[in-house]
């Protein structure tokens, strides 16, 4: 009798399990191919920030529809993505608020804009990832073909792009001694080709599914919340009231003689800040710029019919007028050496001007335009705090608004040139 009851119970249980799995599968398919295919770019920011990779690009709402047309692609690090207090304050929004340059440009022009920003990457990683994600989307059998951008804005941030370039190549075997080698550019090209091949073979079938991507991001955030209570200043998933001060600023209090700037005639303690590769030697700076050049070549070769413009973004220490005797850029570690020292304020402007000149020289022999925001931002910085005060590494709302207004005229001019070329 007991065995008969057990068999009946097992049969009923198996039936219900099969029914449950069947309906989960049906609902999953409906959610993926009906809801997300129609509403992916209508998701509120609260959920959209949990998406990642190529699917995250299509979910952005700085465009008219799911698949962008005759669009502008923004490439770079966290500035291209839109990190900063403006994003943090809106990250739990049920709406689709503006928080970065892609939204401002789209609102002003009506042109589709997609950010391919990769927080924490240098020029090397940013260029590789854009090409890889573009190939991923075009190779997908689940998504429509995405056309190549009309204009690519390659954001160059002097605050950490050169350092990140060296770090990314160091992780691939390039050491300090190699920076002096005459075959440096060949080594960089080899690393680019190798990484491009690795990126192309990295995608898996489930990465094409928006449902998997979204649920995976939400689950990861849920599990992370219970694993650790630590958060970083640029964690866009953190509530406004929970964001701590930057880690480095709490490690050692900044002296009153350091990082004091003049803002509207009043002394202002800026605190933790980034500078124009001040901790890098001339050899390291030159090597990092070679990586920038080859990364740009990688973009131009993969997007031969797209207009490309480098947008130069100065760091805070070369934007504001500092009146303290010393400035201290964010500390870093490179080639097993910790670097944390002070400089004279004039050194920041001098290094910034040197890098700008070197970037300009690199672009002379290319078809790439340059949009240099340094001087206009310096002028704005005389009366406006455009970074922080929470997260002083990135632009705040005023910073992104000022920056977008500065680049807008040149962006439109280059975009119109691209449109004219397409028609001809």
Short mmCIF file of C-alpha atoms in Angstrom, two decimals:
data_model
loop_
_atom_site.label_atom_id
_atom_site.label_comp_id
_atom_site.label_asym_id
_atom_site.label_seq_id
_atom_site.Cartn_x
_atom_site.Cartn_y
_atom_site.Cartn_z
CA UNK A 1 0.00 0.00 0.00
CA UNK A 2 2.78 2.40 0.96
CA UNK A 3 4.66 1.61 -2.28
CA UNK A 4 1.53 2.29 -4.35
CA UNK A 5 0.95 5.63 -2.62
CA UNK A 6 4.61 6.49 -3.10
CA UNK A 7 4.42 5.73 -6.83
CA UNK A 8 1.25 7.79 -7.22
CA UNK A 9 2.83 10.71 -5.31
CA UNK A 10 6.00 10.48 -7.43
CA UNK A 11 4.00 10.41 -10.68
CA UNK A 12 1.94 13.45 -9.64
CA UNK A 13 5.09 15.30 -8.51
CA UNK A 14 6.90 14.56 -11.78
CA UNK A 15 3.88 15.76 -13.74
CA UNK A 16 3.74 19.06 -11.83
CA UNK A 17 7.52 19.55 -12.18
CA UNK A 18 7.26 19.03 -15.95
CA UNK A 19 4.32 21.46 -16.14
CA UNK A 20 6.20 24.07 -14.10
CA UNK A 21 9.33 23.76 -16.24
CA UNK A 22 7.26 23.88 -19.41
CA UNK A 23 5.55 27.12 -18.41
CA UNK A 24 8.81 28.63 -17.20
CA UNK A 25 10.23 27.89 -20.64
CA UNK A 26 7.17 29.36 -22.41
CA UNK A 27 7.23 32.51 -20.24
CA UNK A 28 10.98 32.85 -20.78
CA UNK A 29 10.59 32.64 -24.55
CA UNK A 30 7.70 35.14 -24.49
CA UNK A 31 9.65 37.52 -22.25
CA UNK A 32 12.74 37.30 -24.49
CA UNK A 33 11.16 37.48 -27.94
CA UNK A 34 8.07 39.56 -27.26
CA UNK A 35 8.58 41.88 -24.30
CA UNK A 36 12.35 42.55 -24.40
CA UNK A 37 12.54 42.74 -28.19
CA UNK A 38 9.91 45.49 -28.09
CA UNK A 39 10.67 47.17 -24.77
CA UNK A 40 14.42 46.68 -24.24
CA UNK A 41 15.14 50.37 -24.82
CA UNK A 42 12.12 51.32 -22.67
CA UNK A 43 13.48 49.72 -19.50
CA UNK A 44 13.85 52.15 -16.58
CA UNK A 45 17.41 53.01 -15.59
CA UNK A 46 16.95 51.00 -12.38
CA UNK A 47 16.98 47.82 -14.50
CA UNK A 48 18.94 48.98 -17.53
CA UNK A 49 22.14 49.42 -15.51
CA UNK A 50 22.11 45.70 -14.71
CA UNK A 51 22.60 44.83 -18.37
CA UNK A 52 26.10 44.47 -19.76
CA UNK A 53 28.00 43.97 -23.01
CA UNK A 54 26.40 44.34 -26.46
CA UNK A 55 22.84 43.94 -25.12
CA UNK A 56 23.36 46.93 -22.84
CA UNK A 57 24.19 49.09 -25.86
CA UNK A 58 20.84 48.31 -27.50
CA UNK A 59 18.96 49.04 -24.27
CA UNK A 60 20.15 52.65 -24.16
CA UNK A 61 17.48 55.30 -24.55
CA UNK A 62 19.58 58.02 -26.21
CA UNK A 63 18.16 56.88 -29.58
CA UNK A 64 14.76 56.75 -31.29
CA UNK A 65 14.34 52.97 -31.52
CA UNK A 66 15.97 49.69 -30.58
CA UNK A 67 18.36 49.59 -33.55
CA UNK A 68 20.17 52.92 -34.10
CA UNK A 69 20.26 54.62 -37.50
CA UNK A 70 22.97 56.99 -38.80
CA UNK A 71 24.18 57.23 -35.23
CA UNK A 72 27.07 58.57 -33.18
CA UNK A 73 29.09 56.02 -31.18
CA UNK A 74 30.94 57.24 -28.09
CA UNK A 75 33.99 55.15 -27.15
CA UNK A 76 36.25 55.43 -24.12
CA UNK A 77 36.35 54.83 -20.39
CA UNK A 78 33.99 55.89 -17.58
CA UNK A 79 33.63 59.40 -19.06
CA UNK A 80 32.25 57.82 -22.22
CA UNK A 81 29.92 55.65 -20.12
CA UNK A 82 28.77 58.56 -17.96
CA UNK A 83 30.04 57.79 -14.47
CA UNK A 84 29.71 60.54 -11.89
CA UNK A 85 27.36 61.92 -9.21
CA UNK A 86 24.66 62.67 -11.81
CA UNK A 87 24.38 58.96 -12.61
CA UNK A 88 24.65 57.83 -8.98
CA UNK A 89 21.79 60.12 -7.95
CA UNK A 90 19.56 58.62 -10.67
CA UNK A 91 20.66 54.98 -10.64
CA UNK A 92 17.53 53.79 -8.81
CA UNK A 93 15.16 55.75 -11.05
CA UNK A 94 12.06 54.12 -12.50
CA UNK A 95 12.34 56.59 -15.39
CA UNK A 96 14.97 57.22 -18.06
CA UNK A 97 16.80 60.32 -16.80
CA UNK A 98 19.70 62.09 -18.50
CA UNK A 99 23.07 61.56 -16.83
CA UNK A 100 25.80 61.82 -19.50
CA UNK A 101 26.91 63.37 -22.77
CA UNK A 102 25.07 60.83 -24.97
CA UNK A 103 21.71 61.99 -23.59
CA UNK A 104 22.51 65.69 -23.96
CA UNK A 105 23.72 65.32 -27.56
CA UNK A 106 20.68 63.20 -28.47
CA UNK A 107 18.31 65.72 -26.86
CA UNK A 108 19.93 68.68 -28.65
CA UNK A 109 20.16 67.09 -32.08
CA UNK A 110 17.65 64.23 -32.29
CA UNK A 111 20.52 62.07 -33.59
CA UNK A 112 20.82 58.52 -32.25
CA UNK A 113 23.77 58.23 -29.85
CA UNK A 114 25.13 55.03 -28.27
CA UNK A 115 27.77 54.95 -25.58
CA UNK A 116 30.25 52.10 -25.92
CA UNK A 117 31.95 53.25 -22.72
CA UNK A 118 34.05 50.73 -20.82
CA UNK A 119 34.75 51.95 -17.24
CA UNK A 120 38.32 51.27 -16.15
CA UNK A 121 39.64 50.61 -19.67
CA UNK A 122 42.41 52.43 -21.51
CA UNK A 123 42.41 53.25 -25.21
CA UNK A 124 43.64 49.71 -25.96
CA UNK A 125 40.74 47.95 -24.26
CA UNK A 126 38.13 50.47 -25.42
CA UNK A 127 39.03 50.11 -29.11
CA UNK A 128 39.16 46.33 -28.91
CA UNK A 129 35.84 46.08 -27.13
CA UNK A 130 33.98 48.33 -29.55
CA UNK A 131 35.09 46.25 -32.54
CA UNK A 132 34.34 43.00 -30.71
CA UNK A 133 30.85 44.04 -29.59
CA UNK A 134 30.00 45.31 -33.05
CA UNK A 135 31.02 41.96 -34.59
CA UNK A 136 29.07 40.14 -31.88
CA UNK A 137 25.84 41.97 -32.70
CA UNK A 138 26.23 41.49 -36.45
CA UNK A 139 26.98 37.79 -36.05
CA UNK A 140 23.94 37.22 -33.83
CA UNK A 141 21.01 35.32 -35.32
CA UNK A 142 18.71 36.71 -32.61
CA UNK A 143 19.21 40.43 -33.25
CA UNK A 144 18.85 42.59 -36.39
CA UNK A 145 22.02 43.73 -38.14
CA UNK A 146 23.41 46.94 -36.68
CA UNK A 147 24.80 49.45 -39.16
CA UNK A 148 28.20 51.03 -38.67
CA UNK A 149 28.20 54.41 -36.93
CA UNK A 150 28.30 57.60 -38.97
CA UNK A 151 30.61 59.19 -36.41
CA UNK A 152 32.78 57.71 -33.68
CA UNK A 153 33.76 59.99 -30.79
CA UNK A 154 36.87 58.47 -29.19
CA UNK A 155 37.09 60.05 -25.72
CA UNK A 156 40.67 60.47 -24.52
CA UNK A 157 40.84 61.23 -20.79
CA UNK A 158 44.30 62.34 -19.74
CA UNK A 159 43.62 61.48 -16.09
CA UNK A 160 44.13 57.73 -16.43
CA UNK A 161 43.99 56.58 -20.07
CA UNK A 162 47.77 56.56 -20.50
CA UNK A 163 48.28 54.70 -17.22
CA UNK A 164 45.57 52.17 -18.14
CA UNK A 165 47.20 51.68 -21.56
CA UNK A 166 50.46 50.66 -19.88
CA UNK A 167 48.64 48.49 -17.35
CA UNK A 168 46.68 46.66 -20.06
CA UNK A 169 49.84 45.94 -22.05
CA UNK A 170 51.78 44.98 -18.92
CA UNK A 171 49.13 42.34 -18.25
CA UNK A 172 49.96 41.01 -21.72
CA UNK A 173 53.70 40.82 -21.12
CA UNK A 174 54.95 44.30 -22.07
CA UNK A 175 57.52 45.46 -19.50
CA UNK A 176 59.23 48.80 -18.89
CA UNK A 177 62.32 47.82 -20.87
CA UNK A 178 60.12 47.15 -23.92
CA UNK A 179 59.06 50.81 -24.00
CA UNK A 180 62.55 51.74 -25.22
CA UNK A 181 62.50 49.10 -27.95
CA UNK A 182 62.42 50.26 -31.57
CA UNK A 183 59.96 47.44 -32.25
CA UNK A 184 57.46 48.77 -29.68
CA UNK A 185 54.72 49.57 -32.21
CA UNK A 186 55.10 46.11 -33.76
CA UNK A 187 54.71 44.58 -30.29
CA UNK A 188 51.56 46.62 -29.71
CA UNK A 189 50.13 45.60 -33.08
CA UNK A 190 50.82 41.96 -32.25
CA UNK A 191 49.03 42.32 -28.90
CA UNK A 192 46.06 43.98 -30.62
CA UNK A 193 45.77 41.19 -33.20
CA UNK A 194 46.03 38.50 -30.52
CA UNK A 195 43.44 40.14 -28.27
CA UNK A 196 41.07 40.80 -31.18
CA UNK A 197 41.19 37.11 -32.07
CA UNK A 198 40.58 36.12 -28.44
CA UNK A 199 37.65 38.53 -28.11
CA UNK A 200 36.06 37.19 -31.30
CA UNK A 201 36.08 33.63 -29.96
CA UNK A 202 34.91 34.59 -26.48
CA UNK A 203 31.14 34.97 -26.99
CA UNK A 204 28.76 32.23 -25.84
CA UNK A 205 25.19 31.50 -26.94
CA UNK A 206 23.55 32.78 -23.76
CA UNK A 207 25.16 36.22 -24.22
CA UNK A 208 22.73 36.79 -27.09
CA UNK A 209 19.76 36.47 -24.72
CA UNK A 210 18.57 39.71 -23.10
CA UNK A 211 16.59 37.74 -20.49
CA UNK A 212 19.70 35.83 -19.38
CA UNK A 213 21.69 39.06 -19.33
CA UNK A 214 19.14 40.96 -17.25
CA UNK A 215 18.36 38.18 -14.77
CA UNK A 216 22.07 37.40 -14.45
CA UNK A 217 22.83 41.04 -13.63
CA UNK A 218 20.02 41.27 -11.08
CA UNK A 219 21.02 37.96 -9.47
CA UNK A 220 24.67 38.97 -9.30
CA UNK A 221 23.74 42.26 -7.62
CA UNK A 222 21.46 40.44 -5.16
CA UNK A 223 24.17 37.92 -4.22
CA UNK A 224 26.89 40.56 -4.02
CA UNK A 225 24.76 42.59 -1.63
CA UNK A 226 24.84 39.76 0.90
CA UNK A 227 28.48 38.77 0.32
CA UNK A 228 30.02 42.12 1.10
CA UNK A 229 29.09 45.52 2.45
CA UNK A 230 31.99 47.27 0.74
CA UNK A 231 31.20 49.68 -2.09
CA UNK A 232 33.33 51.84 -4.37
CA UNK A 233 32.78 55.50 -5.08
CA UNK A 234 31.94 54.85 -8.73
CA UNK A 235 29.57 51.93 -8.12
CA UNK A 236 26.57 53.10 -10.15
CA UNK A 237 24.32 50.55 -8.43
CA UNK A 238 24.78 52.17 -5.02
CA UNK A 239 22.13 54.36 -3.48
CA UNK A 240 23.05 58.01 -3.05
CA UNK A 241 23.09 57.89 0.74
CA UNK A 242 25.31 54.80 0.82
CA UNK A 243 28.20 56.10 -1.34
CA UNK A 244 31.39 56.49 0.73
CA UNK A 245 34.30 58.81 0.15
CA UNK A 246 36.92 57.58 -2.36
CA UNK A 247 39.15 54.89 -0.87
CA UNK A 248 42.39 56.75 -1.53
CA UNK A 249 41.18 59.92 0.16
CA UNK A 250 40.58 58.07 3.42
CA UNK A 251 43.98 56.36 3.32
CA UNK A 252 45.83 59.59 4.04
CA UNK A 253 44.24 62.96 4.84
CA UNK A 254 45.27 65.61 2.32
CA UNK A 255 47.32 68.45 3.74
CA UNK A 256 45.77 71.89 3.76
CA UNK A 257 48.61 72.98 1.46
CA UNK A 258 47.60 70.44 -1.22
CA UNK A 259 44.92 70.62 -3.92
CA UNK A 260 43.54 74.03 -2.92
CA UNK A 261 41.98 75.81 -5.88
CA UNK A 262 40.44 79.19 -6.56
CA UNK A 263 36.76 79.03 -7.50
CA UNK A 264 34.85 82.29 -8.04
CA UNK A 265 37.49 84.07 -5.99
CA UNK A 266 37.11 81.69 -3.02
CA UNK A 267 39.60 79.05 -1.83
CA UNK A 268 38.22 75.53 -2.29
CA UNK A 269 39.79 72.31 -1.01
CA UNK A 270 39.36 69.97 -3.96
CA UNK A 271 40.78 66.93 -2.18
CA UNK A 272 41.29 63.67 -4.06
CA UNK A 273 42.03 64.34 -7.74
CA UNK A 274 43.54 62.96 -10.93
CA UNK A 275 46.24 64.66 -12.96
CA UNK A 276 47.64 64.48 -16.51
CA UNK A 277 49.83 61.37 -16.17
CA UNK A 278 52.10 63.20 -13.71
CA UNK A 279 53.29 59.93 -12.18
CA UNK A 280 54.48 58.64 -15.59
CA UNK A 281 58.00 59.24 -16.89
CA UNK A 282 58.64 60.67 -20.35
CA UNK A 283 59.42 57.17 -21.65
CA UNK A 284 56.21 55.76 -20.14
CA UNK A 285 54.14 58.64 -21.51
CA UNK A 286 55.62 58.16 -24.98
CA UNK A 287 54.97 54.39 -24.84
CA UNK A 288 51.39 54.91 -23.65
CA UNK A 289 50.78 57.35 -26.51
CA UNK A 290 52.08 54.72 -28.95
CA UNK A 291 49.42 52.39 -27.56
CA UNK A 292 46.84 55.14 -28.09
CA UNK A 293 47.98 55.55 -31.71
CA UNK A 294 47.80 51.82 -32.52
CA UNK A 295 44.40 51.56 -30.78
CA UNK A 296 43.12 54.40 -32.95
CA UNK A 297 44.53 52.64 -36.02
CA UNK A 298 42.53 49.56 -34.98
CA UNK A 299 39.34 51.64 -35.04
CA UNK A 300 40.05 53.33 -38.36
CA UNK A 301 40.83 50.00 -40.06
CA UNK A 302 37.62 48.40 -38.80
CA UNK A 303 35.41 51.42 -39.51
CA UNK A 304 36.90 52.84 -42.73
CA UNK A 305 33.69 54.62 -43.76
CA UNK A 306 32.91 56.18 -40.36
CA UNK A 307 34.12 59.64 -39.41
CA UNK A 308 36.26 59.51 -36.27
CA UNK A 309 37.08 62.32 -33.85
CA UNK A 310 39.24 62.19 -30.72
CA UNK A 311 37.70 64.20 -27.89
CA UNK A 312 40.41 65.37 -25.48
CA UNK A 313 39.25 65.57 -21.84
CA UNK A 314 41.64 67.22 -19.35
CA UNK A 315 41.98 66.01 -15.78
CA UNK A 316 40.88 68.10 -12.80
CA UNK A 317 44.44 69.10 -11.85
CA UNK A 318 44.99 70.67 -15.28
CA UNK A 319 41.54 72.25 -15.48
CA UNK A 320 41.19 74.33 -12.30
CA UNK A 321 43.53 77.07 -11.10
CA UNK A 322 45.23 75.68 -7.98
CA UNK A 323 46.72 78.20 -5.56
CA UNK A 324 48.25 75.76 -3.07
CA UNK A 325 52.01 75.27 -3.23
CA UNK A 326 51.50 71.56 -3.98
CA UNK A 327 49.05 69.32 -5.79
CA UNK A 328 48.78 65.59 -5.25
CA UNK A 329 47.36 63.38 -8.01
CA UNK A 330 45.74 60.04 -7.24
CA UNK A 331 48.40 57.47 -6.29
CA UNK A 332 49.04 54.47 -8.52
CA UNK A 333 51.23 51.39 -8.86
CA UNK A 334 53.03 50.49 -12.08
CA UNK A 335 55.87 48.05 -12.81
CA UNK A 336 55.87 47.03 -9.11
CA UNK A 337 56.50 50.63 -8.05
CA UNK A 338 54.09 52.65 -5.87
CA UNK A 339 53.87 56.27 -6.93
CA UNK A 340 52.45 58.89 -4.60
CA UNK A 341 54.08 62.32 -4.48
CA UNK A 342 53.30 66.01 -4.80
CA UNK A 343 53.98 68.39 -7.70
CA UNK A 344 53.83 72.09 -8.32
CA UNK A 345 50.51 73.23 -9.88
CA UNK A 346 52.34 74.52 -12.97
CA UNK A 347 53.63 71.00 -13.69
CA UNK A 348 50.08 69.76 -14.27
CA UNK A 349 49.33 72.39 -16.91
CA UNK A 350 52.73 71.85 -18.53
CA UNK A 351 52.23 68.06 -18.76
CA UNK A 352 48.68 68.55 -20.03
CA UNK A 353 49.86 70.92 -22.78
CA UNK A 354 52.63 68.48 -23.72
CA UNK A 355 50.19 65.55 -24.07
CA UNK A 356 47.80 67.71 -26.11
CA UNK A 357 50.61 68.63 -28.47
CA UNK A 358 51.67 64.99 -28.83
CA UNK A 359 48.08 63.90 -29.52
CA UNK A 360 47.79 66.64 -32.14
CA UNK A 361 51.03 65.44 -33.78
CA UNK A 362 49.76 61.84 -33.89
CA UNK A 363 46.56 62.91 -35.61
CA UNK A 364 48.32 65.02 -38.26
CA UNK A 365 49.04 61.94 -40.37
CA UNK A 366 45.56 60.42 -39.93
CA UNK A 367 42.05 61.19 -41.14
CA UNK A 368 40.93 61.63 -37.53
CA UNK A 369 39.66 64.97 -36.23
CA UNK A 370 40.49 66.46 -32.82
CA UNK A 371 38.05 68.15 -30.46
CA UNK A 372 40.11 69.64 -27.62
CA UNK A 373 37.93 70.71 -24.68
CA UNK A 374 40.79 71.86 -22.43
CA UNK A 375 40.69 75.65 -22.87
CA UNK A 376 36.87 75.99 -22.79
CA UNK A 377 36.70 73.78 -19.68
CA UNK A 378 39.43 75.84 -18.00
CA UNK A 379 37.39 78.96 -18.66
CA UNK A 380 34.25 77.36 -17.24
CA UNK A 381 36.24 76.10 -14.23
CA UNK A 382 36.95 79.64 -13.07
CA UNK A 383 33.45 79.84 -11.62
CA UNK A 384 31.92 76.35 -11.83
CA UNK A 385 32.73 73.17 -9.89
CA UNK A 386 32.38 70.51 -12.59
CA UNK A 387 33.68 67.50 -10.60
CA UNK A 388 32.35 65.91 -7.42
CA UNK A 389 32.23 66.90 -4.64
CA UNK A 390 31.12 63.31 -4.21
CA UNK A 391 33.40 61.37 -6.60
CA UNK A 392 35.73 64.22 -7.63
CA UNK A 393 37.31 62.07 -10.36
CA UNK A 394 34.29 62.35 -12.70
CA UNK A 395 32.13 65.16 -14.01
CA UNK A 396 29.04 66.07 -12.03
CA UNK A 397 25.85 67.28 -13.76
CA UNK A 398 27.26 70.76 -14.41
CA UNK A 399 30.42 69.16 -15.76
CA UNK A 400 28.64 66.93 -18.27
CA UNK A 401 26.38 69.80 -19.34
CA UNK A 402 29.33 72.15 -19.86
CA UNK A 403 31.38 69.48 -21.63
CA UNK A 404 28.51 68.57 -23.97
CA UNK A 405 27.84 72.20 -24.84
CA UNK A 406 31.53 72.64 -25.67
CA UNK A 407 31.78 69.66 -28.04
CA UNK A 408 28.32 70.11 -29.60
CA UNK A 409 29.24 72.56 -32.43
CA UNK A 410 32.23 70.54 -33.64
CA UNK A 411 30.38 67.24 -33.28
CA UNK A 412 27.57 68.58 -35.47
CA UNK A 413 30.01 69.91 -38.07
CA UNK A 414 31.82 66.57 -38.34
CA UNK A 415 28.54 64.63 -38.35
CA UNK A 416 27.23 66.75 -41.21
CA UNK A 417 30.44 66.05 -43.13
CA UNK A 418 29.83 62.34 -42.55
CA UNK A 419 26.24 62.67 -43.79
CA UNK A 420 27.41 64.48 -46.92
CA UNK A 421 29.99 61.77 -47.62
CA UNK A 422 27.31 59.05 -47.31
CA UNK A 423 25.03 60.83 -49.80
CA UNK A 424 27.89 61.19 -52.30
#
